């Protein structure tokens, strides 16, 4: 198992004909961009969970119900993990294709990333609007009691 993994990861020197070195370096930069984006999503998910812990202490902070926060944080961490996994898989598949003198555009990964970002933005907007509506209802109940 380990030897198979090392065979997949370790690749010997390649002849630098044409633009091979430039293409490989571009592929590495692209992988790092995918990893950076994924880590950003993961960090945002962890931060959301930590902010919720502080919101329980201070009622003036933005506050969602605990289950919604956990779901939102989980979605962000999961999306980030998938982003890093896709970037890693894409890097190694591009490396193999470049060895064969071929290249495959990354239409699937770009589409998936765009859909994920749009879904997270829409879901986040819905959560914020719903939260503000709940706060307004609670505020009107309090003023009606006074």
PDB file of C-alpha atoms in Angstrom:
ATOM      1  CA  UNK A   1       0.000   0.000   0.000  1.00  0.00           C
ATOM      2  CA  UNK A   2       2.719   2.487   0.997  1.00  0.00           C
ATOM      3  CA  UNK A   3       4.911   1.536  -1.961  1.00  0.00           C
ATOM      4  CA  UNK A   4       1.957   2.065  -4.290  1.00  0.00           C
ATOM      5  CA  UNK A   5       1.327   5.490  -2.771  1.00  0.00           C
ATOM      6  CA  UNK A   6       4.997   6.442  -3.093  1.00  0.00           C
ATOM      7  CA  UNK A   7       4.961   5.296  -6.724  1.00  0.00           C
ATOM      8  CA  UNK A   8       2.017   7.618  -7.335  1.00  0.00           C
ATOM      9  CA  UNK A   9       3.622  10.563  -5.517  1.00  0.00           C
ATOM     10  CA  UNK A  10       7.269  10.231  -6.552  1.00  0.00           C
ATOM     11  CA  UNK A  11       8.000  10.897 -10.171  1.00  0.00           C
ATOM     12  CA  UNK A  12      11.474  10.947 -11.622  1.00  0.00           C
ATOM     13  CA  UNK A  13      13.069  13.818 -13.503  1.00  0.00           C
ATOM     14  CA  UNK A  14      11.402  14.842 -16.733  1.00  0.00           C
ATOM     15  CA  UNK A  15      13.082  16.268 -19.802  1.00  0.00           C
ATOM     16  CA  UNK A  16      12.573  20.013 -20.053  1.00  0.00           C
ATOM     17  CA  UNK A  17      11.462  20.156 -23.660  1.00  0.00           C
ATOM     18  CA  UNK A  18       9.264  22.977 -24.807  1.00  0.00           C
ATOM     19  CA  UNK A  19       7.305  24.412 -21.927  1.00  0.00           C
ATOM     20  CA  UNK A  20       7.249  21.371 -19.605  1.00  0.00           C
ATOM     21  CA  UNK A  21       8.959  23.098 -16.666  1.00  0.00           C
ATOM     22  CA  UNK A  22       6.769  26.179 -17.016  1.00  0.00           C
ATOM     23  CA  UNK A  23       3.631  24.024 -17.211  1.00  0.00           C
ATOM     24  CA  UNK A  24       4.634  22.017 -14.139  1.00  0.00           C
ATOM     25  CA  UNK A  25       5.333  25.159 -12.137  1.00  0.00           C
ATOM     26  CA  UNK A  26       1.978  26.599 -13.222  1.00  0.00           C
ATOM     27  CA  UNK A  27       0.316  23.375 -12.085  1.00  0.00           C
ATOM     28  CA  UNK A  28       2.017  23.699  -8.688  1.00  0.00           C
ATOM     29  CA  UNK A  29       0.810  27.292  -8.337  1.00  0.00           C
ATOM     30  CA  UNK A  30      -2.710  26.189  -9.230  1.00  0.00           C
ATOM     31  CA  UNK A  31      -2.562  23.436  -6.607  1.00  0.00           C
ATOM     32  CA  UNK A  32      -1.431  25.968  -4.009  1.00  0.00           C
ATOM     33  CA  UNK A  33      -4.351  28.241  -4.964  1.00  0.00           C
ATOM     34  CA  UNK A  34      -6.814  25.357  -4.488  1.00  0.00           C
ATOM     35  CA  UNK A  35      -5.185  24.519  -1.141  1.00  0.00           C
ATOM     36  CA  UNK A  36      -5.263  28.170  -0.023  1.00  0.00           C
ATOM     37  CA  UNK A  37      -8.939  28.469  -0.962  1.00  0.00           C
ATOM     38  CA  UNK A  38      -9.794  25.240   0.833  1.00  0.00           C
ATOM     39  CA  UNK A  39      -7.926  26.297   3.949  1.00  0.00           C
ATOM     40  CA  UNK A  40      -9.796  29.615   3.835  1.00  0.00           C
ATOM     41  CA  UNK A  41     -13.129  27.781   3.861  1.00  0.00           C
ATOM     42  CA  UNK A  42     -11.951  25.549   6.701  1.00  0.00           C
ATOM     43  CA  UNK A  43     -10.737  28.547   8.728  1.00  0.00           C
ATOM     44  CA  UNK A  44     -14.041  30.349   8.158  1.00  0.00           C
ATOM     45  CA  UNK A  45     -15.969  27.311   9.397  1.00  0.00           C
ATOM     46  CA  UNK A  46     -13.843  27.054  12.531  1.00  0.00           C
ATOM     47  CA  UNK A  47     -14.146  30.819  13.124  1.00  0.00           C
ATOM     48  CA  UNK A  48     -17.932  30.662  12.755  1.00  0.00           C
ATOM     49  CA  UNK A  49     -18.119  27.994  15.427  1.00  0.00           C
ATOM     50  CA  UNK A  50     -15.872  30.025  17.757  1.00  0.00           C
ATOM     51  CA  UNK A  51     -17.876  33.234  17.226  1.00  0.00           C
ATOM     52  CA  UNK A  52     -20.998  31.326  18.204  1.00  0.00           C
ATOM     53  CA  UNK A  53     -19.343  30.398  21.502  1.00  0.00           C
ATOM     54  CA  UNK A  54     -18.669  34.093  22.168  1.00  0.00           C
ATOM     55  CA  UNK A  55     -22.214  35.031  21.119  1.00  0.00           C
ATOM     56  CA  UNK A  56     -23.581  32.807  23.866  1.00  0.00           C
ATOM     57  CA  UNK A  57     -21.715  34.993  26.362  1.00  0.00           C
ATOM     58  CA  UNK A  58     -22.623  38.379  24.850  1.00  0.00           C
ATOM     59  CA  UNK A  59     -26.175  38.839  23.525  1.00  0.00           C
ATOM     60  CA  UNK A  60     -25.161  41.863  21.434  1.00  0.00           C
ATOM     61  CA  UNK A  61     -23.125  39.738  19.034  1.00  0.00           C
ATOM     62  CA  UNK A  62     -24.573  38.094  15.935  1.00  0.00           C
ATOM     63  CA  UNK A  63     -26.287  34.939  17.138  1.00  0.00           C
ATOM     64  CA  UNK A  64     -27.745  31.978  15.230  1.00  0.00           C
ATOM     65  CA  UNK A  65     -29.326  28.936  16.754  1.00  0.00           C
ATOM     66  CA  UNK A  66     -26.696  26.410  17.757  1.00  0.00           C
ATOM     67  CA  UNK A  67     -27.763  23.730  15.258  1.00  0.00           C
ATOM     68  CA  UNK A  68     -27.647  26.171  12.330  1.00  0.00           C
ATOM     69  CA  UNK A  69     -24.184  27.322  13.296  1.00  0.00           C
ATOM     70  CA  UNK A  70     -22.940  23.760  13.476  1.00  0.00           C
ATOM     71  CA  UNK A  71     -24.428  22.976  10.057  1.00  0.00           C
ATOM     72  CA  UNK A  72     -22.954  26.134   8.508  1.00  0.00           C
ATOM     73  CA  UNK A  73     -19.547  25.471  10.053  1.00  0.00           C
ATOM     74  CA  UNK A  74     -19.688  21.847   8.922  1.00  0.00           C
ATOM     75  CA  UNK A  75     -20.572  22.845   5.362  1.00  0.00           C
ATOM     76  CA  UNK A  76     -17.664  25.288   5.249  1.00  0.00           C
ATOM     77  CA  UNK A  77     -15.177  22.782   6.662  1.00  0.00           C
ATOM     78  CA  UNK A  78     -16.482  20.068   4.327  1.00  0.00           C
ATOM     79  CA  UNK A  79     -16.313  22.353   1.288  1.00  0.00           C
ATOM     80  CA  UNK A  80     -12.784  23.368   2.185  1.00  0.00           C
ATOM     81  CA  UNK A  81     -11.706  19.767   2.601  1.00  0.00           C
ATOM     82  CA  UNK A  82     -13.195  18.850  -0.783  1.00  0.00           C
ATOM     83  CA  UNK A  83     -11.433  21.829  -2.338  1.00  0.00           C
ATOM     84  CA  UNK A  84      -8.050  20.694  -1.013  1.00  0.00           C
ATOM     85  CA  UNK A  85      -8.762  17.100  -2.099  1.00  0.00           C
ATOM     86  CA  UNK A  86      -9.765  18.228  -5.592  1.00  0.00           C
ATOM     87  CA  UNK A  87      -6.678  20.413  -5.921  1.00  0.00           C
ATOM     88  CA  UNK A  88      -4.440  17.513  -4.906  1.00  0.00           C
ATOM     89  CA  UNK A  89      -6.120  15.094  -7.305  1.00  0.00           C
ATOM     90  CA  UNK A  90      -6.013  17.668 -10.083  1.00  0.00           C
ATOM     91  CA  UNK A  91      -2.306  18.342  -9.539  1.00  0.00           C
ATOM     92  CA  UNK A  92      -1.336  14.685  -9.826  1.00  0.00           C
ATOM     93  CA  UNK A  93      -3.597  14.029 -12.822  1.00  0.00           C
ATOM     94  CA  UNK A  94      -2.168  17.093 -14.593  1.00  0.00           C
ATOM     95  CA  UNK A  95       1.340  15.882 -13.807  1.00  0.00           C
ATOM     96  CA  UNK A  96       0.603  12.513 -15.430  1.00  0.00           C
ATOM     97  CA  UNK A  97      -1.010  14.126 -18.460  1.00  0.00           C
ATOM     98  CA  UNK A  98       1.926  16.501 -18.952  1.00  0.00           C
ATOM     99  CA  UNK A  99       4.261  13.502 -18.946  1.00  0.00           C
ATOM    100  CA  UNK A 100       2.234  12.148 -21.854  1.00  0.00           C
ATOM    101  CA  UNK A 101       2.274  15.520 -23.609  1.00  0.00           C
ATOM    102  CA  UNK A 102      -1.447  16.100 -23.011  1.00  0.00           C
ATOM    103  CA  UNK A 103      -3.559  18.529 -21.028  1.00  0.00           C
ATOM    104  CA  UNK A 104      -7.177  18.438 -19.830  1.00  0.00           C
ATOM    105  CA  UNK A 105      -9.008  21.680 -18.944  1.00  0.00           C
ATOM    106  CA  UNK A 106     -10.479  21.793 -15.438  1.00  0.00           C
ATOM    107  CA  UNK A 107     -14.083  22.598 -16.318  1.00  0.00           C
ATOM    108  CA  UNK A 108     -15.567  20.278 -13.687  1.00  0.00           C
ATOM    109  CA  UNK A 109     -13.587  21.667 -10.768  1.00  0.00           C
ATOM    110  CA  UNK A 110     -14.215  25.272 -11.725  1.00  0.00           C
ATOM    111  CA  UNK A 111     -17.943  24.621 -12.135  1.00  0.00           C
ATOM    112  CA  UNK A 112     -18.130  22.788  -8.810  1.00  0.00           C
ATOM    113  CA  UNK A 113     -16.274  25.603  -7.051  1.00  0.00           C
ATOM    114  CA  UNK A 114     -18.555  28.262  -8.564  1.00  0.00           C
ATOM    115  CA  UNK A 115     -21.706  26.350  -7.578  1.00  0.00           C
ATOM    116  CA  UNK A 116     -20.352  25.764  -4.059  1.00  0.00           C
ATOM    117  CA  UNK A 117     -19.508  29.451  -3.572  1.00  0.00           C
ATOM    118  CA  UNK A 118     -22.924  30.554  -4.850  1.00  0.00           C
ATOM    119  CA  UNK A 119     -24.694  28.013  -2.620  1.00  0.00           C
ATOM    120  CA  UNK A 120     -22.734  29.129   0.445  1.00  0.00           C
ATOM    121  CA  UNK A 121     -23.449  32.807  -0.322  1.00  0.00           C
ATOM    122  CA  UNK A 122     -27.188  32.210  -0.817  1.00  0.00           C
ATOM    123  CA  UNK A 123     -27.438  30.006   2.284  1.00  0.00           C
ATOM    124  CA  UNK A 124     -25.540  32.555   4.360  1.00  0.00           C
ATOM    125  CA  UNK A 125     -27.796  35.356   3.149  1.00  0.00           C
ATOM    126  CA  UNK A 126     -30.894  33.338   4.020  1.00  0.00           C
ATOM    127  CA  UNK A 127     -29.530  32.612   7.505  1.00  0.00           C
ATOM    128  CA  UNK A 128     -28.777  36.291   8.131  1.00  0.00           C
ATOM    129  CA  UNK A 129     -32.186  37.477   6.862  1.00  0.00           C
ATOM    130  CA  UNK A 130     -33.982  34.802   8.875  1.00  0.00           C
ATOM    131  CA  UNK A 131     -31.961  35.693  11.966  1.00  0.00           C
ATOM    132  CA  UNK A 132     -32.772  39.394  11.612  1.00  0.00           C
ATOM    133  CA  UNK A 133     -36.474  38.592  11.199  1.00  0.00           C
ATOM    134  CA  UNK A 134     -36.404  36.498  14.377  1.00  0.00           C
ATOM    135  CA  UNK A 135     -34.633  39.299  16.279  1.00  0.00           C
ATOM    136  CA  UNK A 136     -37.213  41.824  15.043  1.00  0.00           C
ATOM    137  CA  UNK A 137     -40.088  39.612  16.221  1.00  0.00           C
ATOM    138  CA  UNK A 138     -38.475  39.163  19.636  1.00  0.00           C
ATOM    139  CA  UNK A 139     -37.841  42.904  19.896  1.00  0.00           C
ATOM    140  CA  UNK A 140     -41.461  43.721  19.052  1.00  0.00           C
ATOM    141  CA  UNK A 141     -42.683  41.218  21.678  1.00  0.00           C
ATOM    142  CA  UNK A 142     -40.482  42.856  24.316  1.00  0.00           C
ATOM    143  CA  UNK A 143     -41.695  46.371  23.459  1.00  0.00           C
ATOM    144  CA  UNK A 144     -45.323  45.150  23.468  1.00  0.00           C
ATOM    145  CA  UNK A 145     -44.874  43.785  26.989  1.00  0.00           C
ATOM    146  CA  UNK A 146     -43.506  47.115  28.239  1.00  0.00           C
TER     147      UNK A 146
END
